[in-house]
Structures are given as structure tokens and as C-alpha cells.
Coordinates of C-alpha atoms and ligand atoms in Angstrom, one line a residue:
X25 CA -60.9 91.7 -186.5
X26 CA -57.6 90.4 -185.8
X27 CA -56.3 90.4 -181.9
X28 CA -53.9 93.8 -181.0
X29 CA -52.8 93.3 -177.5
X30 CA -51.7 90.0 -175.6
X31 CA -53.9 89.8 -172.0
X32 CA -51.8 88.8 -169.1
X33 CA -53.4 87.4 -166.1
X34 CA -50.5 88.2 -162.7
X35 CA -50.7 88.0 -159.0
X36 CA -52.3 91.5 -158.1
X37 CA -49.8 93.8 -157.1
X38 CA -47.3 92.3 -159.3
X39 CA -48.4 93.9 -162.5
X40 CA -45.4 96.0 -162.7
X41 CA -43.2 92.8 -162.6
X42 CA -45.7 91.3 -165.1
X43 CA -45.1 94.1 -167.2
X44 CA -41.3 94.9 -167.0
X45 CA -40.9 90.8 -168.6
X46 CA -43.3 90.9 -171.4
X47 CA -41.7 94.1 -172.5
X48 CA -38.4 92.6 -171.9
X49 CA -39.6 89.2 -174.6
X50 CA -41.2 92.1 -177.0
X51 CA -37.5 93.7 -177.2
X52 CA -35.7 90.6 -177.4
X53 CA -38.0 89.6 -180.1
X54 CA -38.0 92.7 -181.9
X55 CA -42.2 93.3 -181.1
X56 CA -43.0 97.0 -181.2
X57 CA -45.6 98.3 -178.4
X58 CA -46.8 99.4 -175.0
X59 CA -48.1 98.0 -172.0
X60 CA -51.1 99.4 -170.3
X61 CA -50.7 98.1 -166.6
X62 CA -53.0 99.5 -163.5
X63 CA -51.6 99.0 -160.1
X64 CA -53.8 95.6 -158.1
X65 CA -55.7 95.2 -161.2
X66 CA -54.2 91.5 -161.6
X67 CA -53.8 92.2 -165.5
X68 CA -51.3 93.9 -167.6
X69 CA -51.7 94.6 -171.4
X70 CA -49.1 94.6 -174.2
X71 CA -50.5 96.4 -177.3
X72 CA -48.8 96.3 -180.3
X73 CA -47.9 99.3 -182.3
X74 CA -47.2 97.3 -185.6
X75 CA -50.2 95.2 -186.6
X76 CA -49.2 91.6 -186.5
X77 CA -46.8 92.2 -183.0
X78 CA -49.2 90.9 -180.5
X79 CA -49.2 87.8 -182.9
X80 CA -45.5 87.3 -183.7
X81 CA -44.7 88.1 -179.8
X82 CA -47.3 85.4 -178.7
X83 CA -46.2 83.1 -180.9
X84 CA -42.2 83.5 -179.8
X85 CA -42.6 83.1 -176.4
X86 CA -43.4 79.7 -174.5
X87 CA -46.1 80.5 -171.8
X88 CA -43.8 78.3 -169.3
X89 CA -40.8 80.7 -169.4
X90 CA -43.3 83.6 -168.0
X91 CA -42.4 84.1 -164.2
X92 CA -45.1 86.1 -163.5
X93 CA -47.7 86.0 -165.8
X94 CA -50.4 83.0 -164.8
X95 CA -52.3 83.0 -168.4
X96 CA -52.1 85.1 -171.6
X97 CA -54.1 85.2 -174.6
X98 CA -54.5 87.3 -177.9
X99 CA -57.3 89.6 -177.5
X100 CA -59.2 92.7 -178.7
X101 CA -59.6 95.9 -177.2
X102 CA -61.7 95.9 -174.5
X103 CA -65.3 96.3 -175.5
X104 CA -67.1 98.1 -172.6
X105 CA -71.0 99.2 -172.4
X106 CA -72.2 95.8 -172.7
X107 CA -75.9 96.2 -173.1
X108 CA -77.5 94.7 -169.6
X109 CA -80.6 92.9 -171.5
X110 CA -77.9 90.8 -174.2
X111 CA -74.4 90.9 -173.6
X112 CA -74.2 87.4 -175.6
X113 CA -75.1 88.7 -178.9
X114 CA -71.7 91.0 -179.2
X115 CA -69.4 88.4 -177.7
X116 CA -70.7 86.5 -180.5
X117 CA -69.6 89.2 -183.2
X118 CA -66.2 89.3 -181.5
X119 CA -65.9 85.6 -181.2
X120 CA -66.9 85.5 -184.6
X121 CA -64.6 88.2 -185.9
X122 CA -61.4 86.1 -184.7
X123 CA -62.3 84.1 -187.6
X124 CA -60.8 80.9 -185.0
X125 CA -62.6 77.7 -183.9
X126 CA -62.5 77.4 -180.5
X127 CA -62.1 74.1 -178.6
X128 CA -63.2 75.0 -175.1
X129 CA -64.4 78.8 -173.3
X130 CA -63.2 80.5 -170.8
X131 CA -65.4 83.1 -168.9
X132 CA -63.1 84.5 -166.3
X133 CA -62.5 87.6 -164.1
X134 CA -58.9 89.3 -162.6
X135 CA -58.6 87.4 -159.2
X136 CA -59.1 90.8 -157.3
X137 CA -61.9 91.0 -154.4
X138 CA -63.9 93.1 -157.2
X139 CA -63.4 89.9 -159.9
X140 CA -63.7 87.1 -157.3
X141 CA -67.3 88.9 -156.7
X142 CA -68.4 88.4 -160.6
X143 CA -67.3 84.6 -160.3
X144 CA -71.1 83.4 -160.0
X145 CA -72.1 86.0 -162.7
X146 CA -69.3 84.3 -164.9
X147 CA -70.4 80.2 -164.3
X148 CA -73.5 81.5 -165.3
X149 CA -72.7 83.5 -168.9
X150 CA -70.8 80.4 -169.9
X151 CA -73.4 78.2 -170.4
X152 CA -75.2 80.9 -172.7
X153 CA -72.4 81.9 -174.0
X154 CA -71.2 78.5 -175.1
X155 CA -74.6 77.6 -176.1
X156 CA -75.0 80.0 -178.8
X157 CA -71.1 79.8 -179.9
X158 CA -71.7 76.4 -180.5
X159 CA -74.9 76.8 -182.7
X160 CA -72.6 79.1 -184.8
X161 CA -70.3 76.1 -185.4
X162 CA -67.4 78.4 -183.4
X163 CA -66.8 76.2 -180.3
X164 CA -66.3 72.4 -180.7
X165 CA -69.2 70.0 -178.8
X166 CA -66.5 68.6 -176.2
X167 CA -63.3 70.4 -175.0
X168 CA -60.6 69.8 -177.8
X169 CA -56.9 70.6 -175.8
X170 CA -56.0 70.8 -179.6
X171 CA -57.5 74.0 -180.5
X172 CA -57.4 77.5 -179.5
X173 CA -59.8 78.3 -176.3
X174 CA -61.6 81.1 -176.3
X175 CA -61.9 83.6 -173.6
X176 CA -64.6 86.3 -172.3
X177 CA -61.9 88.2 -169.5
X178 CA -64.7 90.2 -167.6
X179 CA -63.5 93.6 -165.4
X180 CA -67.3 94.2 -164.0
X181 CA -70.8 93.3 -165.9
X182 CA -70.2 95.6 -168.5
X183 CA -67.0 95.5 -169.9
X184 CA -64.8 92.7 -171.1
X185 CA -61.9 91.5 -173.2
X186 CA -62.9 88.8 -175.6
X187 CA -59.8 86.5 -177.4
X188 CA -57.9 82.8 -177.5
X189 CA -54.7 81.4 -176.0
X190 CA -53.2 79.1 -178.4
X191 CA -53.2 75.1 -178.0
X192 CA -49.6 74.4 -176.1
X193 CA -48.7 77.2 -174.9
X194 CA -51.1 78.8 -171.7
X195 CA -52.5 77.5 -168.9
X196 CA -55.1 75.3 -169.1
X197 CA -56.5 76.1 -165.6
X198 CA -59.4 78.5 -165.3
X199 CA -58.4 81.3 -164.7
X200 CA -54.5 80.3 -164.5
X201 CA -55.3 78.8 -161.1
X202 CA -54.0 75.4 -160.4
X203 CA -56.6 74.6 -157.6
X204 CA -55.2 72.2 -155.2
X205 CA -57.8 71.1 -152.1
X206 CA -55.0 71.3 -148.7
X207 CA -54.0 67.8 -147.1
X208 CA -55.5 68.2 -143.1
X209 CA -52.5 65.8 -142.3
X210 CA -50.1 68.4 -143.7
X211 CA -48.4 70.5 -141.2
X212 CA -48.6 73.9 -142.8
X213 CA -50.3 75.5 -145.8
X214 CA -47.0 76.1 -147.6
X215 CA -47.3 72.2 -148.7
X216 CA -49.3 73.7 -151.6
X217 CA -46.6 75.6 -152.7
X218 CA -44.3 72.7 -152.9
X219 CA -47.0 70.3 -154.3
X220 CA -47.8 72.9 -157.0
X221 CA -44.6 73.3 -158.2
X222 CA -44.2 69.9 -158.5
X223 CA -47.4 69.9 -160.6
X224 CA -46.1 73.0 -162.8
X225 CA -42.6 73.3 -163.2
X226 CA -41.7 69.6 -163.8
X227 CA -43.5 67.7 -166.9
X228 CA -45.4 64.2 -166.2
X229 CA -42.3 62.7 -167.6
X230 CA -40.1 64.7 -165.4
X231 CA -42.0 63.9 -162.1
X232 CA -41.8 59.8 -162.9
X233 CA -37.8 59.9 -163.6
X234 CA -36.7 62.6 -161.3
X235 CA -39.0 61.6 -157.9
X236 CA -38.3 58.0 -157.2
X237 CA -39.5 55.9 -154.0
X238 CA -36.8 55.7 -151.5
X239 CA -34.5 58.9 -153.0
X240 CA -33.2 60.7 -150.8
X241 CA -33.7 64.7 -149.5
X242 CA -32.9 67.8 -147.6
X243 CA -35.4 70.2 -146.7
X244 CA -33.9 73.8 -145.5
X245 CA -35.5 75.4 -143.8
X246 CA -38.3 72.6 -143.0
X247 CA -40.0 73.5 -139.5
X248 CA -43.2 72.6 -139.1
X249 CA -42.8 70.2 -142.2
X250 CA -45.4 71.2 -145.1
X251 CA -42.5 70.8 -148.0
X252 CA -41.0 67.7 -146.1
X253 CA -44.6 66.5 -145.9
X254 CA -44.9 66.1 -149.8
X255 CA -41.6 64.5 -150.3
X256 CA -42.7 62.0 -147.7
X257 CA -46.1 61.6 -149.5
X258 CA -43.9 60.7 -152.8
X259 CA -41.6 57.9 -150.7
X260 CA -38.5 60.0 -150.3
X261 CA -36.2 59.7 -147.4
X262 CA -35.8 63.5 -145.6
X263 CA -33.2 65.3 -144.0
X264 CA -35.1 67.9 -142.3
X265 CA -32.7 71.1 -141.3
X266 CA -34.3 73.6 -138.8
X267 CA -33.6 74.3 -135.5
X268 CA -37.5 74.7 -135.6
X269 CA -39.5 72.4 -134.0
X270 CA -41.0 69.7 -137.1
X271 CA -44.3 68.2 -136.8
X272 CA -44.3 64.8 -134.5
X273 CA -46.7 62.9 -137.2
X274 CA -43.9 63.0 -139.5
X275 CA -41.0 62.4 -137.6
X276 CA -42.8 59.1 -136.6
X277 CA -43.3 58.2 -140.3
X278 CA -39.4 56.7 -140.2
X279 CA -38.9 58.5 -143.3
X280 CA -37.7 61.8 -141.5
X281 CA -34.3 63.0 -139.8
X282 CA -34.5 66.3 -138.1
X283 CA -31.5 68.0 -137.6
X284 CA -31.3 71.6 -135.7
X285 CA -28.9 73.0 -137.9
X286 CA -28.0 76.2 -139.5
X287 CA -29.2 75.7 -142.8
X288 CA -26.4 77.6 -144.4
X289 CA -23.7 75.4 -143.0
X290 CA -25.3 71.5 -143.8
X291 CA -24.0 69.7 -146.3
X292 CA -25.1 66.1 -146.8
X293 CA -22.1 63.7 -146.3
X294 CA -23.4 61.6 -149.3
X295 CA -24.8 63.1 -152.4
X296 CA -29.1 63.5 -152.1
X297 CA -31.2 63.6 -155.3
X298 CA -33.4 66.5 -153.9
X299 CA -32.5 69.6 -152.1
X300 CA -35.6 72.3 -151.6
X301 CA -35.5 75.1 -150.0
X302 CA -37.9 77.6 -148.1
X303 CA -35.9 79.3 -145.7
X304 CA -36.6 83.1 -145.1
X305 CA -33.3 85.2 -146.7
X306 CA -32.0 87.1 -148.8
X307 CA -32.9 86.4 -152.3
X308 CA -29.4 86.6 -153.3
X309 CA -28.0 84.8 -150.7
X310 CA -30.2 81.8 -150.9
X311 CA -29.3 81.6 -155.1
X312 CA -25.7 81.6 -154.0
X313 CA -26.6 78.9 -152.0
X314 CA -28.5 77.0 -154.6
X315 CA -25.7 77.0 -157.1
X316 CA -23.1 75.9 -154.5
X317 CA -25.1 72.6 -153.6
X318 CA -25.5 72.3 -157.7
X319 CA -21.5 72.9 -158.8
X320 CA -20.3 70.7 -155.5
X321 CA -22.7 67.9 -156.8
X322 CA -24.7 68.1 -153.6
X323 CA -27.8 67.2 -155.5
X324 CA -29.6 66.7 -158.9
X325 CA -32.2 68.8 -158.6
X326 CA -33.7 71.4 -156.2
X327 CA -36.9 73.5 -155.6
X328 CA -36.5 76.9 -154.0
X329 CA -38.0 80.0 -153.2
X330 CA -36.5 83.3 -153.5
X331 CA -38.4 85.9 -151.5
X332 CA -38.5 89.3 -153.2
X333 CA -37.3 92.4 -151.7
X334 CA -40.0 95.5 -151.7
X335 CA -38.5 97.3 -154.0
X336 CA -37.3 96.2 -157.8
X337 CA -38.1 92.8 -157.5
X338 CA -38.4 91.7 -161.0
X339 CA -34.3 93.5 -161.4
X340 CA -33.4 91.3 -158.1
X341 CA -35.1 88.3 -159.6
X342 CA -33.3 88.4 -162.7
X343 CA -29.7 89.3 -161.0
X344 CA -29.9 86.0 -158.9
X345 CA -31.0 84.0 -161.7
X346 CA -28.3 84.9 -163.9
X347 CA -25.9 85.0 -160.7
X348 CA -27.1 81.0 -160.3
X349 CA -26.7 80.1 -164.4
X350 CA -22.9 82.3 -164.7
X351 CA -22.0 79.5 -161.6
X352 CA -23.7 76.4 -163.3
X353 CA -22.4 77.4 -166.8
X354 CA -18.7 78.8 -165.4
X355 CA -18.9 74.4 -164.3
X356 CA -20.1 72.8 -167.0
X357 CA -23.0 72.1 -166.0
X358 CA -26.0 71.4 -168.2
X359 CA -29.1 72.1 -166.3
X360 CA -32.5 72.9 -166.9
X361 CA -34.5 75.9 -164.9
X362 CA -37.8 77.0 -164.4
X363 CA -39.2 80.0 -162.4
X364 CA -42.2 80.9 -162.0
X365 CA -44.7 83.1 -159.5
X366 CA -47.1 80.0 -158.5
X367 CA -50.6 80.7 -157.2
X368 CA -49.9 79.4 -154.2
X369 CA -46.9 81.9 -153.5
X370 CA -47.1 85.3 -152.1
X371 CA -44.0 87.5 -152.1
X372 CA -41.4 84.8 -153.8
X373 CA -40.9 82.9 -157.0
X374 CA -40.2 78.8 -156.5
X375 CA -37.6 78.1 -158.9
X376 CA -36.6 74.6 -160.5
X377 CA -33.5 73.3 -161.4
X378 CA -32.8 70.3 -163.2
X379 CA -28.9 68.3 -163.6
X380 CA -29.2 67.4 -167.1
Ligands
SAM418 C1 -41.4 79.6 -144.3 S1 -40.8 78.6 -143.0 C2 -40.7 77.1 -143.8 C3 -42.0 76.4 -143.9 C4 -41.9 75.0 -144.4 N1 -41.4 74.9 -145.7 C5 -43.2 74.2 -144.3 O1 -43.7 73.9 -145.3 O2 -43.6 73.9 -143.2 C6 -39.1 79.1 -143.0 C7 -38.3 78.3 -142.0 O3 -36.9 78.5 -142.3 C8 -36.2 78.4 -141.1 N2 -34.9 79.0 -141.2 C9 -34.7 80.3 -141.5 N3 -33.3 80.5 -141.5 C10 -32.8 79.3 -141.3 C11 -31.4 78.8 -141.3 N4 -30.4 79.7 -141.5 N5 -31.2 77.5 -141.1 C12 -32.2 76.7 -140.9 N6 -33.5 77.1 -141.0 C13 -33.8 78.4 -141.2 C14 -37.1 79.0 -140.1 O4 -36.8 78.5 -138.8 C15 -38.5 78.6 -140.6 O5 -39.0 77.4 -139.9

């Protein structure tokens, strides 16, 4: 059986969003189908209408330009009525039916309370699960990055959806979860958020030429420090803008200058390399922002999140994106950018952007 639908692991609640931009990359590549989306289910489904869609559309899209979608993979429809005494002898048959070898499995569950509670029933199906995939020659003995990885996408005991993401292009995080343990020293919890998008919207490369010991950068909106915190921690020099108060530890690290200013109004009297930003605004009015430090030359590259407004936040997200790349492409400027809903985030998108 060959895969008709493309599985999309999202933040709960954001399915919609999830949604609205895979059928946007089905248009725009010509992919005929529907999406089957269920409010808080943490999944959305794009099933094709024309066999050989979910394939082409998969294929045409790099995982990394999804905003909102944490993992995706080809499956088959869900199977459901799993018999309780042997669920593993008709995940084989599926598994077998992809006719794909698999180079590492998956057994996951939507990060909703309901599929947080089948995580211990999950760790232990994979073990069985791998056991007998392997005897079949379907799995590889040790986890081949190489190869498509299979995955058994469990809603509750009994039903699942059973497919592979393709090598280069999903997460490799079970999942879709980067899980990063929180630094005690850190002042807040938002550090996460700037560590993981380090960690996911720059490459290895990327990191080692564009973070370099002694750089220079301005944290808006930095009270009580958790972004500034990780730019210490890789040896930059801060300018930390807030008329907030920032956490003492770091302002004795001799790496930190606080300034209580409106974060709107500071410019840098030199050039920095980095500029991120966290402060609490308008979407809109924070990209303007963004794209004003960019065209004046401010800074090379910036990290920033745009908080999403209740309603049509995937039209909003898209209207300040494209307001940011009309300024950066009406100067001349080649750039590189990356959004992306992190795990860590709640309400916002952290967007990168890159001076070529
Ligand atoms: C979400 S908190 C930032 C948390 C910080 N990134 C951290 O990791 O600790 C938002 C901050 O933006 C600041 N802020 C909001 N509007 C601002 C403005 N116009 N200028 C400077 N700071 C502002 C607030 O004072 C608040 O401390």
C-alpha cells in the first residue's frame, strides 16, 4: 500500500495554522487534496485526492520552511480497532506494505494531555515493535540517519497511523521535540526559546561563523535576562535594553550593559552583529522594527519573536513576513530567513534572519 495523506505533528491549538500552510505548499505545488484537522488534537492531515500527491507534495517541500508543523511523515489511513492481545502483528503488515526499509522507529503520540498519558505505553511497544521489524529485515540493526524512519503515530491504544518521514527532511527529534534540560543559573525560562532557536534555525555551520566570542549584541526587550543569558553563555558582549530590572548575576559577568530604554527608540552607535528581540508588541510593529535595524545596517543577523494576535494568526504571520522581505528586497539586501513555531514557544513564532 502506498502512503495517501502526509501526518503533521503542530503545537495544539494551532492546527488550523498548521493546516491553512500545508494547503497553501499543496496549491503552490499543484498537489490536489484535503486536510482533515480537529481543534487541540496536535495533528492535522493532508490527504491527497490524486494518488501520488501526498508523495509529490512531501517531496517538494523542505520540512525547515514549515512554521508550524514540528514533524511530518507519509502515512496510511489510520488503522483503528487494534486487537488488545497483538497490536504488533498488523503494524507489521503496514510496515511491510510501505515496501521501505526503515533506518530507525518512531512510536509516538500527539503532545496533548490524552497522548502525553500513552507515552509509557509507547517506550514500551517499541522495543516489540522494533524487535519483530527487524527479524523481518524492515528496520536496520543501528539507527541509519540515511534512511527513511518509520513511524507508529498512536491517538489512544487502539488506533494509530503507521508511515516514514524521509532521510533530510523532518525532524529527527522524537516526537518533533527538541528537549533541552533548563540552565538553574538562567534567569527565566524563556532562555529555551532563544537556545532552541539557535539549535534549529541556524545549521552547525551557521552557528560557528555567525556566533563568535567577543561579538557584540542588543537584547530588546531583555528584563530578567534569559535571552541575554545565552548570548553571554556563547562569549558575546550585550547591550541589554529594558527599563526592567535584569538579573544581578549577569550584570556582574562584565559582559552586560543595561540600559533603561525604550526599546523602540535605541539604536546602537556602532554596528552589533546580533540584535534579538522578545519584547511584547504588536506583531506588525516589531517586523517593522526588524527590517529597519536590517536596511540601516544595525546588525547582521537577528532572532525575534512575533507574538500572534487571537484571531487569523497564520494571515498576520504571513503579512509581516512579507512586509519584512518587500523592505530587505526594496534594499538590496540578500538575506536568509527562517520562521518557525519552536517547542519552546507559546503564542509567537521566533524568526531568523541572516545578512548574506
Ligand atoms: C517576555 S519579556 C522578555 C523576557 C526575556 N527575553 C528573558 O528571556 O528574560 C518582555 C520584556 O519586554 C520588555 N518591553 C516591552 N516593551 C518594551 C519596550 N518598548 N522597550 C523595552 N523593553 C520593552 C518588558 O519590560 C519585558 O521585560
Amino acid at each position: 500500500m502506498s502512503p495517501d495523506r502526509i501526518l503533521l505533528y503542530c503545537r495544539a491549538g494551532f492546527e488550523s495554522e498548521c493546516a491553512q500552510e500545508i494547503m497553501d505548499h499543496a496549491t503552490e505545488n499543484g498537489c490536489t487534496g484535503y486536510v482533515k484537522a480537529q481543534k487541540n488534537a496536535a495533528y492535522v492531515e493532508w490527504v491527497e485526492t490524486v494518488p501520488g500527491d501526498a508523495k509529490r507534495l512531501h517531496r517538494s517541500v523542505a520540512f525547515e520552511s514549515l512554521v508550524f508543523a514540528r514533524q511530518w511523515f507519509l502515512s496510511l489511513p489510520m488503522m483503528d480497532n487494534l486487537p488488545e492481545t497483538d497490536r504488533v502483528t498488523p503494524l507489521l503488515a503496514a510496515f511491510r506494505s510501505l515496501q521501505v526499509r526503515l533506518g530507525h522507529l518512531w512510536v509516538e503520540s500527539p503532545d496533548t494531555n490524552q497522548g502525553k498519558e500513552l507515552a509509557t505505553f509507547c517506550k514500551k511497544f517499541t522495543a516489540p515493535l522494533a524487535q519483530r521489524l527487524r527479524q523481518q529485515d524492515l528496520l536496520t540493526k543501528t539507527q541509519n540517519p540515511g534512511r527513511a524512519w518509520g513511524h507508529a503515530f498512536f491517538l489512544d491504544s487502539r488506533r494509530v497511523f503507521v508511515g516514514y518521514s524521509t532521510a533530510d527532511n523532518r525532524s529527527v527529534h522524537h516526537n518533533g521535540i527538541m528537549r533541552l534540560k533548563f540552565p538553574h543559573e538562567a534567569p527565566s525560562r524563556s532562555t529555551l526559546k532563544l537556545d532552541e532557536a539557535f539549535l534549529t534555525l541556524l545549521t552547525e555551520e551557521e552557528r560557528e561563523e555567525r556566533v563568535r566570542l567577543s561579538d557584540k549584541a542588543v537584547d530588546l526587550g531583555a528584563a530578567p535576562g534569559g535571552w541575554t543569558w545565552q548570548l553571554v553563555r556563547r562569549g558575546l558582549f550585550v547591550t541589554a535594553v529594558d527599563n526592567g530590572p535584569m538579573d544581578p548575576g549577569l550584570l556582574e559577568t562584565g559582559q552586560v550593559v543595561h540600559k533603561r530604554e525604550d526599546g523602540f527608540r535605541y539604536q546602537p552607535k556602532q554596528p552589533v552583529a546580533w540584535m534579538v528581540c522578545d519584547m511584547v508588541e504588536k506583531p506588525r510593529r516589531v517586523a517593522d522594527l526588524m527590517a529597519t535595524w536590517l536596511v540601516k545596517g544595525l546588525c547582521r543577523q537577528t532572532i525575534f519573536n512575533l507574538k500572534l494576535p487571537m484571531k487569523r494568526r497564520y494571515e498576520e504571520l504571513q503579512s509581516c513576513l512579507h512586509r519584512i522581505q518587500g523592505k530587505l528586497e526594496a534594499a538590496e539586501i540578500d538575506y536568509v530567513i527562517r520562521a518557525r513555531q519552536l517547542y519552546h514557544d507559546r503564542e509567537e513564532v521566533t524568526v531568523y534572519i541572516g545578512i548574506c
